[in-house]
Short mmCIF file of C-alpha atoms in Angstrom, two decimals:
data_model
loop_
_atom_site.label_atom_id
_atom_site.label_comp_id
_atom_site.label_asym_id
_atom_site.label_seq_id
_atom_site.Cartn_x
_atom_site.Cartn_y
_atom_site.Cartn_z
CA UNK K 56 7.59 -59.70 -10.61
CA UNK K 57 4.16 -57.81 -9.46
CA UNK K 58 4.43 -55.84 -6.78
CA UNK K 59 2.67 -57.49 -4.33
CA UNK K 60 2.26 -53.21 -2.85
CA UNK K 61 -0.41 -52.83 -6.17
CA UNK K 62 -2.55 -54.64 -4.40
CA UNK K 63 -1.87 -52.69 -1.10
CA UNK K 64 -2.32 -49.56 -2.28
CA UNK K 65 -3.87 -48.49 1.51
CA UNK K 66 -1.26 -50.07 2.96
CA UNK K 67 1.31 -47.94 1.43
CA UNK K 68 -0.88 -44.86 1.93
CA UNK K 69 -0.80 -45.18 5.29
CA UNK K 70 3.30 -45.01 5.21
CA UNK K 71 3.77 -42.24 3.39
CA UNK K 72 1.74 -40.31 5.91
CA UNK K 73 4.56 -41.45 8.04
CA UNK K 74 6.77 -38.68 6.10
CA UNK K 75 9.19 -41.30 5.19
CA UNK K 76 10.03 -42.85 1.94
CA UNK K 77 8.35 -45.89 0.58
CA UNK K 78 9.32 -47.74 -2.20
CA UNK K 79 7.11 -50.63 -3.71
CA UNK K 80 8.45 -50.97 -7.58
CA UNK K 81 8.73 -54.59 -8.50
CA UNK K 82 12.20 -53.85 -9.37
CA UNK K 83 13.03 -52.40 -5.45
CA UNK K 84 10.96 -55.29 -4.00
CA UNK K 85 12.96 -58.12 -6.14
CA UNK K 86 16.36 -55.84 -4.70
CA UNK K 87 15.38 -55.96 -0.90
CA UNK K 88 13.95 -59.54 -1.24
CA UNK K 89 18.15 -61.02 -1.33
CA UNK K 90 20.70 -60.91 1.38
CA UNK K 91 24.27 -61.67 0.30
CA UNK K 92 23.85 -65.56 0.49
CA UNK K 93 19.37 -66.31 -1.19
CA UNK K 94 16.67 -64.69 -1.50
CA UNK K 95 13.45 -64.89 0.74
CA UNK K 96 9.25 -64.18 -0.34
CA UNK K 97 7.70 -61.33 -2.04
CA UNK K 98 7.69 -58.25 -0.34
CA UNK K 99 4.88 -55.79 0.46
CA UNK K 100 6.87 -52.29 1.10
CA UNK K 101 10.57 -51.28 1.48
CA UNK K 102 10.94 -48.02 4.00
CA UNK K 103 13.46 -45.71 4.79
CA UNK K 104 13.15 -43.39 7.84
CA UNK K 105 14.88 -40.73 8.45
CA UNK K 106 14.06 -40.84 12.10
CA UNK K 107 13.16 -42.70 15.24
CA UNK K 108 9.73 -41.20 15.54
CA UNK K 109 9.27 -41.46 11.39
CA UNK K 110 10.66 -45.47 12.12
CA UNK K 111 8.13 -45.93 15.44
CA UNK K 112 4.72 -44.53 12.76
CA UNK K 113 5.69 -46.96 10.20
CA UNK K 114 6.42 -50.20 11.84
CA UNK K 115 2.79 -49.04 13.95
CA UNK K 116 1.21 -48.54 10.03
CA UNK K 117 2.60 -51.25 8.61
CA UNK K 118 1.39 -54.31 11.36
CA UNK K 119 -1.86 -52.43 12.31
CA UNK K 120 -2.70 -52.93 8.83
CA UNK K 121 -1.78 -56.52 9.47
CA UNK K 122 1.87 -57.04 7.70
CA UNK K 123 4.87 -58.50 9.29
CA UNK K 124 7.90 -55.96 9.95
CA UNK K 125 12.06 -57.20 9.22
CA UNK K 126 14.72 -54.92 9.83
CA UNK K 127 17.48 -54.34 7.19
CA UNK K 128 21.15 -53.13 8.40
CA UNK K 129 24.15 -52.64 5.57
CA UNK K 130 21.83 -55.90 3.89
CA UNK K 131 25.53 -57.44 4.45
CA UNK K 132 23.78 -60.79 6.59
CA UNK K 133 24.04 -64.10 4.67
CA UNK K 134 22.13 -66.38 7.22
CA UNK K 135 18.72 -64.79 6.24
CA UNK K 136 18.76 -62.25 9.10
CA UNK K 137 16.17 -59.91 7.46
CA UNK K 138 15.19 -62.66 4.21
CA UNK K 139 11.11 -63.66 4.92
CA UNK K 140 9.37 -67.08 4.27
CA UNK K 141 5.98 -65.31 3.78
CA UNK K 142 5.02 -63.22 1.27
CA UNK K 143 4.17 -59.46 2.86
CA UNK K 144 6.57 -57.92 5.10
CA UNK K 145 7.26 -54.64 5.16
CA UNK K 146 11.05 -54.19 5.01
CA UNK K 147 12.77 -51.80 6.83
CA UNK K 148 16.26 -50.17 5.49
CA UNK K 149 17.40 -47.78 8.12
CA UNK K 150 20.03 -46.15 5.97
CA UNK K 151 18.77 -42.69 6.51
CA UNK K 152 19.07 -42.87 10.17
CA UNK K 153 23.57 -42.99 9.74
CA UNK K 154 24.06 -39.88 12.26
CA UNK K 155 25.71 -39.44 15.20
CA UNK K 156 24.29 -37.47 17.30
CA UNK K 157 25.80 -37.03 20.14
CA UNK K 158 29.87 -37.64 21.25
CA UNK K 159 29.90 -37.23 24.95
CA UNK K 160 34.04 -37.25 25.55
CA UNK K 161 33.09 -36.78 29.11
CA UNK K 162 30.76 -39.26 29.94
CA UNK K 163 33.35 -41.01 27.24
CA UNK K 164 29.94 -42.64 25.42
CA UNK K 165 28.50 -42.10 22.21
CA UNK K 166 24.95 -41.95 20.74
CA UNK K 167 24.04 -43.33 16.95
CA UNK K 168 21.03 -43.95 14.95
CA UNK K 169 21.06 -47.26 13.46
CA UNK K 170 22.04 -46.60 10.21
CA UNK K 171 24.95 -45.14 11.03
CA UNK K 172 28.05 -47.54 9.39
CA UNK K 173 31.01 -48.86 11.41
CA UNK K 174 33.24 -46.95 8.87
CA UNK K 175 31.17 -43.62 9.52
CA UNK K 176 31.34 -44.15 12.77
CA UNK K 177 35.39 -44.37 13.55
CA UNK K 178 35.70 -41.31 11.04
CA UNK K 179 34.04 -39.04 13.63
CA UNK K 180 35.14 -40.25 16.31
CA UNK K 181 39.21 -39.56 14.91
CA UNK K 182 38.34 -36.38 15.64
CA UNK K 183 38.10 -36.93 19.14
CA UNK K 184 40.72 -39.55 19.18
CA UNK K 185 38.39 -41.89 20.57
CA UNK K 186 36.83 -45.08 19.63
CA UNK K 187 34.70 -47.79 21.10
CA UNK K 188 36.30 -50.29 22.11
CA UNK K 189 34.81 -53.34 19.51
CA UNK K 190 35.47 -50.50 16.61
CA UNK K 191 33.78 -52.19 13.56
CA UNK K 192 33.51 -55.95 10.81
CA UNK K 193 35.37 -56.35 8.29
CA UNK K 194 31.78 -55.09 6.94
CA UNK K 195 31.80 -51.87 8.57
CA UNK K 196 31.98 -49.69 4.80
CA UNK K 197 28.45 -51.18 4.69
CA UNK K 198 27.58 -53.04 8.09
CA UNK K 199 25.37 -50.40 10.30
CA UNK K 200 25.34 -50.27 13.85
CA UNK K 201 22.50 -51.01 14.53
CA UNK K 202 23.34 -54.66 12.56
CA UNK K 203 25.83 -54.78 14.86
CA UNK K 204 23.46 -54.81 17.73
CA UNK K 205 21.45 -57.24 16.22
CA UNK K 206 23.47 -60.12 14.61
CA UNK K 207 26.40 -59.30 16.85
CA UNK K 208 30.15 -59.28 15.17
CA UNK K 209 32.98 -59.55 15.56
CA UNK K 210 36.89 -58.00 14.05
CA UNK K 211 38.64 -54.59 14.91
CA UNK K 212 39.42 -54.91 19.08
CA UNK K 213 37.70 -58.06 19.55
CA UNK K 214 41.04 -59.96 20.37
CA UNK K 215 40.98 -57.86 23.28
CA UNK K 216 37.70 -56.21 23.33
CA UNK K 217 35.30 -58.76 22.88
CA UNK K 218 32.20 -58.67 20.29
CA UNK K 219 30.23 -55.65 19.45
CA UNK K 220 27.70 -56.47 21.82
CA UNK K 221 29.92 -55.64 24.16
CA UNK K 222 30.65 -52.41 24.16
CA UNK K 223 27.10 -51.50 23.82
CA UNK K 224 25.08 -49.61 26.73
CA UNK K 225 22.07 -49.12 26.32
CA UNK K 226 19.33 -48.75 23.45
CA UNK K 227 16.34 -47.44 21.97
CA UNK K 228 13.88 -49.97 20.43
CA UNK K 229 11.05 -49.50 17.81
CA UNK K 230 8.16 -52.43 19.25
CA UNK K 231 6.02 -54.01 16.97
CA UNK K 232 3.20 -51.94 17.99
CA UNK K 233 5.00 -48.68 16.68
CA UNK K 234 5.93 -47.97 20.94
CA UNK K 235 10.01 -46.09 21.27
CA UNK K 236 11.51 -48.35 24.21
CA UNK K 237 14.98 -46.94 25.40
CA UNK K 238 16.18 -50.31 27.52
CA UNK K 239 18.37 -48.79 30.43
CA UNK K 240 20.87 -45.89 31.08
CA UNK K 241 23.24 -44.25 28.59
CA UNK K 242 26.57 -44.19 31.17
CA UNK K 243 25.92 -47.49 31.81
CA UNK K 244 24.76 -51.62 31.53
CA UNK K 245 23.48 -53.57 33.43
CA UNK K 246 20.71 -51.09 35.81
CA UNK K 247 18.96 -54.50 36.92
CA UNK K 248 18.22 -57.08 35.35
CA UNK K 249 20.16 -56.78 32.18
CA UNK K 250 16.71 -55.88 29.13
CA UNK K 251 19.76 -54.29 27.24
CA UNK K 252 21.16 -57.09 26.15
CA UNK K 253 18.00 -59.10 25.62
CA UNK K 254 17.66 -57.09 23.05
CA UNK K 255 20.92 -57.72 21.72
CA UNK K 256 21.79 -60.00 19.34
CA UNK K 257 18.01 -61.36 19.04
CA UNK K 258 18.12 -60.45 15.11
CA UNK K 259 15.30 -58.57 14.81
CA UNK K 260 12.99 -60.55 16.40
CA UNK K 261 12.36 -58.70 19.36
CA UNK K 262 12.37 -55.69 18.13
CA UNK K 263 14.33 -52.92 15.67
CA UNK K 264 17.04 -50.52 16.77
CA UNK K 265 16.30 -46.67 16.39
CA UNK K 266 19.50 -45.30 18.52
CA UNK K 267 22.58 -47.10 20.07
CA UNK K 268 24.41 -46.20 22.31
CA UNK K 269 27.87 -46.58 22.98
CA UNK K 270 30.95 -46.52 25.11
CA UNK K 271 34.32 -44.84 24.20
CA UNK K 272 37.77 -45.37 24.83
CA UNK K 273 40.99 -43.04 23.62
CA UNK K 274 42.20 -44.48 20.43
CA UNK K 275 45.44 -45.61 20.79
CA UNK K 276 48.94 -44.16 19.33
CA UNK K 277 51.50 -47.24 18.45
CA UNK K 278 50.78 -50.16 16.71
CA UNK K 279 53.17 -53.43 16.28
CA UNK K 280 52.42 -56.11 13.36
CA UNK K 281 53.40 -59.83 13.48
CA UNK K 282 53.33 -62.72 11.14
CA UNK K 283 53.10 -66.68 11.50
CA UNK K 284 53.32 -69.83 9.29
CA UNK K 285 52.57 -73.57 11.25
CA UNK K 286 52.63 -76.11 9.31
CA UNK K 287 49.97 -77.76 11.50
CA UNK K 288 46.64 -77.38 12.92
CA UNK K 289 47.61 -78.31 16.07
CA UNK K 290 50.69 -75.99 16.81
CA UNK K 291 48.20 -73.03 14.83
CA UNK K 292 44.88 -74.03 17.11
CA UNK K 293 47.41 -73.79 20.64
CA UNK K 294 49.57 -71.01 19.35
CA UNK K 295 46.33 -68.46 19.39
CA UNK K 296 44.40 -69.36 21.82
CA UNK K 297 47.66 -69.12 24.45
CA UNK K 298 48.16 -65.20 22.70
CA UNK K 299 44.45 -64.68 23.39
CA UNK K 300 44.64 -66.01 26.93
CA UNK K 301 47.68 -62.93 28.03
CA UNK K 302 45.49 -60.37 26.18
CA UNK K 303 48.07 -59.37 24.37
CA UNK K 304 46.49 -58.56 20.65
CA UNK K 305 43.67 -56.32 19.94
CA UNK K 306 43.02 -58.74 16.56
CA UNK K 307 44.45 -62.46 16.34
CA UNK K 308 42.78 -63.89 13.10
CA UNK K 309 44.43 -67.08 11.09
CA UNK K 310 44.03 -68.79 7.32
CA UNK K 311 43.93 -72.35 6.62
CA UNK K 312 46.18 -73.16 3.36
CA UNK K 313 43.57 -73.17 1.05
CA UNK K 314 42.09 -69.28 2.71
CA UNK K 315 45.97 -68.42 2.52
CA UNK K 316 45.71 -69.13 -1.69
CA UNK K 317 42.41 -67.59 -1.94
CA UNK K 318 43.72 -64.53 -0.38
CA UNK K 319 47.39 -64.50 -2.13
CA UNK K 320 45.76 -64.98 -5.08
CA UNK K 321 43.05 -62.04 -5.04
CA UNK K 322 44.84 -58.93 -3.07
CA UNK K 323 46.66 -56.32 -5.36
CA UNK K 324 50.41 -55.37 -4.15
CA UNK K 325 49.59 -52.44 -6.03
CA UNK K 326 46.95 -51.09 -3.72
CA UNK K 327 48.56 -52.58 -0.85
CA UNK K 328 51.50 -50.41 -1.13
CA UNK K 329 49.26 -47.36 -1.37
CA UNK K 330 47.10 -48.47 1.11
CA UNK K 331 49.71 -48.84 3.88
CA UNK K 332 51.85 -45.57 2.99
CA UNK K 333 48.96 -43.66 4.03
CA UNK K 334 48.92 -45.58 6.93
CA UNK K 335 52.36 -44.97 7.95
CA UNK K 336 52.34 -41.00 7.18
CA UNK K 337 49.86 -40.77 9.50
CA UNK K 338 51.54 -43.22 12.13
CA UNK K 339 55.31 -42.47 11.95
CA UNK K 340 56.47 -39.98 8.79
CA UNK K 341 56.60 -39.81 5.06
CA UNK K 342 60.31 -41.92 5.24
CA UNK K 343 58.48 -44.55 7.51
CA UNK K 344 55.37 -44.83 5.18
CA UNK K 345 57.77 -45.54 1.93
CA UNK K 346 60.19 -47.85 3.53
CA UNK K 347 57.10 -49.84 4.38
CA UNK K 348 55.71 -49.60 1.11
CA UNK K 349 58.66 -51.14 -0.58
CA UNK K 350 59.00 -53.78 1.35
CA UNK K 351 55.02 -55.02 0.80
CA UNK K 352 55.95 -54.68 -2.85
CA UNK K 353 59.26 -56.83 -2.58
CA UNK K 354 57.79 -59.31 -0.12
CA UNK K 355 55.29 -59.98 -2.55
CA UNK K 356 52.28 -62.90 -3.14
CA UNK K 357 55.64 -65.71 -2.35
CA UNK K 358 55.78 -65.15 1.40
CA UNK K 359 53.27 -67.99 2.48
CA UNK K 360 53.95 -70.53 -0.20
CA UNK K 361 55.53 -72.32 1.91
CA UNK K 362 52.46 -72.25 4.72
CA UNK K 363 50.10 -74.54 5.77
CA UNK K 364 48.41 -72.43 8.44
CA UNK K 365 48.73 -68.78 9.01
CA UNK K 366 48.09 -66.06 12.15
CA UNK K 367 48.02 -62.60 11.85
CA UNK K 368 48.06 -60.26 15.50
CA UNK K 369 47.74 -56.88 16.14
CA UNK K 370 49.08 -55.26 18.85
CA UNK K 371 48.77 -51.46 20.44
CA UNK K 372 49.50 -49.21 23.20
CA UNK K 373 50.30 -45.83 24.47
CA UNK K 374 53.76 -46.60 23.93
CA UNK K 375 55.50 -47.75 21.24
CA UNK K 376 57.69 -49.79 23.52
CA UNK K 377 54.45 -51.65 25.07
CA UNK K 378 52.94 -52.62 21.85
CA UNK K 379 57.11 -54.33 20.57
CA UNK K 380 57.09 -56.14 23.98
CA UNK K 381 53.49 -57.54 22.72
CA UNK K 382 54.64 -58.74 19.59
CA UNK K 383 57.32 -60.30 21.32
CA UNK K 384 55.53 -62.19 23.76
CA UNK K 385 53.20 -63.57 21.20
CA UNK K 386 57.21 -64.36 19.64
CA UNK K 387 57.35 -66.91 22.49
CA UNK K 388 54.14 -68.30 22.80
CA UNK K 389 54.30 -69.16 18.83
CA UNK K 390 58.07 -70.43 19.30
CA UNK K 391 56.93 -72.95 21.56
CA UNK K 392 54.32 -74.79 19.38
CA UNK K 393 56.77 -74.94 16.25
CA UNK K 394 55.46 -71.61 14.51
CA UNK K 395 57.74 -69.98 12.48
CA UNK K 396 57.49 -65.20 11.70
CA UNK K 397 56.58 -64.39 8.59
CA UNK K 398 56.41 -61.39 6.31
CA UNK K 399 53.29 -59.51 8.58
CA UNK K 400 52.15 -57.24 5.35
CA UNK K 401 48.60 -59.01 6.37
CA UNK K 402 48.27 -56.89 9.43
CA UNK K 403 49.42 -53.75 8.74
CA UNK K 404 47.65 -53.92 5.02
CA UNK K 405 44.10 -54.68 6.48
CA UNK K 406 44.88 -51.98 9.48
CA UNK K 407 46.06 -49.67 7.14
CA UNK K 408 42.32 -50.22 5.09
CA UNK K 409 40.50 -51.69 8.46
CA UNK K 410 36.75 -51.37 5.39
CA UNK K 411 38.07 -51.86 2.28
CA UNK K 412 35.80 -52.31 -0.51
CA UNK K 413 33.81 -55.93 0.42
CA UNK K 414 34.85 -57.09 -2.98
CA UNK K 415 35.04 -60.11 -1.20
CA UNK K 416 31.82 -61.50 -1.55
CA UNK K 417 32.62 -63.14 -4.99
CA UNK K 418 35.93 -64.91 -5.23
CA UNK K 419 38.82 -64.19 -7.25
CA UNK K 420 37.20 -66.38 -10.17
CA UNK K 421 34.03 -64.97 -9.81
CA UNK K 422 32.42 -67.95 -8.00
CA UNK K 423 30.20 -67.20 -5.17
CA UNK K 424 31.04 -67.10 -1.46
CA UNK K 425 29.19 -68.64 1.90
CA UNK K 426 30.74 -68.07 5.22
CA UNK K 427 29.32 -70.74 7.96
CA UNK K 428 30.82 -69.78 11.58
CA UNK K 429 30.61 -70.70 14.99
CA UNK K 430 32.36 -69.99 18.36
CA UNK K 431 34.22 -72.42 20.12
CA UNK K 432 35.55 -72.63 23.73
CA UNK K 433 39.43 -72.97 23.23
CA UNK K 434 39.24 -76.47 24.52
CA UNK K 435 37.22 -77.84 21.64
CA UNK K 436 37.90 -75.22 18.71
CA UNK K 437 41.40 -78.02 17.37
CA UNK K 438 38.79 -80.77 17.66
CA UNK K 439 36.13 -78.94 16.13
CA UNK K 440 38.09 -77.98 13.64
CA UNK K 441 39.33 -81.18 12.45
CA UNK K 442 35.85 -82.24 11.99
CA UNK K 443 35.23 -79.79 9.50
CA UNK K 444 38.82 -81.32 8.00
CA UNK K 445 36.63 -84.63 7.49
CA UNK K 446 33.67 -83.76 6.25
CA UNK K 447 35.70 -82.35 3.16
CA UNK K 448 37.44 -85.24 2.99
CA UNK K 449 34.48 -87.16 2.87
CA UNK K 450 33.13 -85.11 -0.23
CA UNK K 451 35.85 -84.40 -2.05
CA UNK K 452 35.17 -86.12 -5.08
CA UNK K 453 31.86 -84.50 -4.96
CA UNK K 454 33.16 -81.08 -4.31
CA UNK K 455 35.95 -81.32 -7.32
CA UNK K 456 33.87 -82.50 -10.13
CA UNK K 457 30.84 -79.07 -9.44
CA UNK K 458 34.03 -76.72 -8.81
CA UNK K 459 33.20 -77.19 -5.18
CA UNK K 460 36.00 -75.36 -2.26
CA UNK K 461 36.65 -74.07 0.74
CA UNK K 462 38.21 -71.84 3.00
CA UNK K 463 38.60 -71.24 6.73
CA UNK K 464 39.35 -68.03 8.68
CA UNK K 465 40.10 -68.55 12.54
CA UNK K 466 39.93 -65.60 14.78
CA UNK K 467 39.91 -65.52 19.04
CA UNK K 468 37.22 -63.40 20.89
CA UNK K 469 38.66 -62.25 23.67
CA UNK K 470 37.14 -64.20 26.58
CA UNK K 471 35.82 -66.45 24.52
CA UNK K 472 36.96 -68.63 22.30
CA UNK K 473 37.77 -68.93 18.79
CA UNK K 474 35.82 -68.02 15.88
CA UNK K 475 35.86 -70.90 12.98
CA UNK K 476 34.46 -70.12 9.94
CA UNK K 477 34.60 -72.03 6.99
CA UNK K 478 33.85 -70.28 3.79
CA UNK K 479 32.19 -72.26 0.96
CA UNK K 480 33.19 -70.85 -2.88
CA UNK K 481 31.24 -72.63 -5.82
CA UNK K 482 30.36 -71.50 -9.32
CA UNK K 483 26.97 -69.52 -9.67
CA UNK K 484 25.55 -67.22 -10.98
CA UNK K 485 25.33 -63.31 -8.82
CA UNK K 486 22.22 -61.62 -7.72
CA UNK K 487 21.24 -58.14 -7.51
CA UNK K 488 23.00 -57.58 -3.85
CA UNK K 489 26.22 -58.94 -4.60
CA UNK K 490 26.31 -56.87 -7.60
CA UNK K 491 25.26 -53.41 -6.35
CA UNK K 492 27.74 -54.24 -3.57
CA UNK K 493 31.15 -55.10 -5.17
CA UNK K 494 33.16 -52.24 -6.59
CA UNK K 495 31.84 -51.51 -10.73
CA UNK K 496 35.39 -51.78 -11.51
CA UNK K 497 36.45 -55.21 -9.74
CA UNK K 498 33.07 -57.25 -11.01
CA UNK K 499 33.89 -56.42 -14.39
CA UNK K 500 37.00 -58.10 -14.17
CA UNK K 501 35.71 -61.56 -12.63
CA UNK K 502 33.75 -64.12 -14.72
CA UNK K 503 30.27 -64.28 -15.08
CA UNK K 504 28.97 -67.81 -14.41
CA UNK K 505 25.29 -69.20 -15.21
CA UNK K 506 23.14 -70.68 -12.49
CA UNK K 507 24.62 -73.73 -10.97
CA UNK K 508 21.64 -75.78 -9.13
CA UNK K 509 24.05 -79.59 -8.79
CA UNK K 510 26.28 -76.89 -6.85
CA UNK K 511 24.47 -74.93 -4.78
CA UNK K 512 22.64 -78.01 -3.58
CA UNK K 513 25.74 -79.34 -2.99
CA UNK K 514 26.34 -76.11 -1.01
CA UNK K 515 23.14 -76.28 0.71
CA UNK K 516 24.04 -80.04 1.98
CA UNK K 517 27.81 -78.97 3.01
CA UNK K 518 26.39 -75.78 4.60
CA UNK K 519 23.88 -77.77 6.99
CA UNK K 520 26.14 -80.59 7.90
CA UNK K 521 28.65 -77.51 9.11
CA UNK K 522 25.61 -75.80 11.40
CA UNK K 523 25.64 -79.92 13.38
CA UNK K 524 29.24 -80.02 13.53
CA UNK K 525 29.18 -76.67 15.14
CA UNK K 526 26.01 -77.53 17.34
CA UNK K 527 27.69 -81.16 17.86
CA UNK K 528 30.89 -78.74 19.70
CA UNK K 529 28.63 -76.33 21.06
CA UNK K 530 29.51 -72.91 19.63
CA UNK K 531 27.41 -70.04 19.74
CA UNK K 532 27.48 -68.26 16.32
CA UNK K 533 26.59 -64.87 15.60
CA UNK K 534 23.92 -63.36 13.33
CA UNK K 535 21.95 -66.59 14.07
CA UNK K 536 18.77 -65.04 11.76
CA UNK K 537 16.77 -68.59 10.03
CA UNK K 538 20.30 -70.29 10.22
CA UNK K 539 21.63 -72.11 13.19
CA UNK K 540 19.88 -74.30 16.08
CA UNK K 541 19.79 -71.54 19.04
CA UNK K 542 17.01 -72.62 20.11
CA UNK K 543 18.52 -75.85 20.00
CA UNK K 544 20.79 -75.43 22.32
CA UNK K 545 18.26 -73.46 25.15
CA UNK K 546 17.70 -75.71 28.27
CA UNK K 547 13.82 -75.59 28.47
CA UNK K 548 12.68 -73.55 31.06
CA UNK K 549 15.39 -70.63 29.03
CA UNK K 550 13.11 -71.40 25.39
CA UNK K 551 9.77 -70.95 28.00
CA UNK K 552 11.32 -67.27 28.93
CA UNK K 553 12.13 -66.63 25.42
CA UNK K 554 9.06 -67.22 24.12
CA UNK K 555 7.86 -65.44 26.23
CA UNK K 556 9.78 -62.23 26.41
CA UNK K 557 8.67 -62.78 22.56
CA UNK K 558 4.94 -62.47 23.55
CA UNK K 559 5.28 -59.76 25.69
CA UNK K 560 6.52 -57.64 22.92
CA UNK K 561 5.47 -59.56 19.97
CA UNK K 562 2.11 -60.70 21.05
CA UNK K 563 1.00 -61.62 17.20
CA UNK K 564 4.32 -62.60 16.28
CA UNK K 565 4.78 -59.42 13.78
CA UNK K 566 8.52 -58.86 14.33
CA UNK K 567 10.70 -60.37 11.29
CA UNK K 568 8.56 -63.81 12.14
CA UNK K 569 10.91 -66.97 12.29
CA UNK K 570 14.10 -65.20 12.75
CA UNK K 571 16.01 -66.23 15.92
CA UNK K 572 13.73 -69.64 15.11
CA UNK K 573 10.58 -67.22 16.65
#
């Protein structure tokens, strides 16, 4: 593939004049044109700035030369968050802007550059025994804070503290003309109309995050864990929503039978035990660590073999009795809805290694993977899940013929409802981002599939149907990108307000065009 930049030497020269690293070789341009799910249009250049001033200068240089710009976080998007529809954009990789700029343990805020990962921030804050309320996604080894603010996201701390953007106080954002805009007060949000909120969850359509100011809370000292099994989806959803309403879990998530089977097939007992021993040494000494590691080995991979649906909760507190009391309340709730307690290996293991290697972006047999999620109100979550079950039942023959299968994750989001995430798996060729992300040793163990146009087409069809089902059930979404029907859900005046904001901030339509439906 010929480099677009080969005919744009003036563009590359002006970008390099900012001091930022600029990539315009064919291999780099091809790599950065991909996300986990698909490939976008050809890029003109990739810029890797080292600070917010280089970022602002390079954005201005690109747009002054007539090239659209787009931000790339950790590259974990699967919704077209940064891949382009039209050729010629300049992509900004903020991986070099990865510093923790200030930890203020008096005002309880932390300021980071947008390219800092959730894992790096957690490690830095551990020295202060502090953390952010929502403290990372499962992809936090690579996923960045800036990406979390642009795309939103959930997991660690979400059951109690909500999604990623709810931990944010203010931002510095680079607009399409290179303006560096401060959205509010570092220590509080909002101050007047929530201008910070305007740029949160915008998928990079309004500006590129340069720095992020987040709230801090003390790290919890004591933890408790529990896992449960259910024979039907109704009890599964009812128990999960009741636990979320009680506010007793920092994380509450579960797997349907198909995702249970995939997890049991994928995970390594030896790795699990080692991770758990390391965590328990920190929390409770060597003897406790060894006992917990032995329990993992003894439980094996069969403790969920008779479970149709699994639910896992994690509780935390300042004293052990309080964490244990929260888990006891969960036990009572589960019993009311027909569940039974099983070995709590999964929540302990996942907490032992919260930002593990991202090997799950391929299935256990090397299949491609595509999650499609929606945040649904508690009152509609069970019926939404049932609609997905009907969809897959209608396509059973075609899915079996082409080797397409699925599994579903659910997770409670504090004060908001339930995330439902059907994950599609299908035999198909890998792409460069997948091969770069997965550990080399793990990748070698997986079968390598050839391009599979028929399976890809079915996956595209199922994905579109899933998006429509979410829309019909009034779902909200993270990582809106170019996938979900955000603008369809807006009142006409709200849509007009959004377009007016876009016109004010980006009058030439140069900032990640097409993202957010703009």
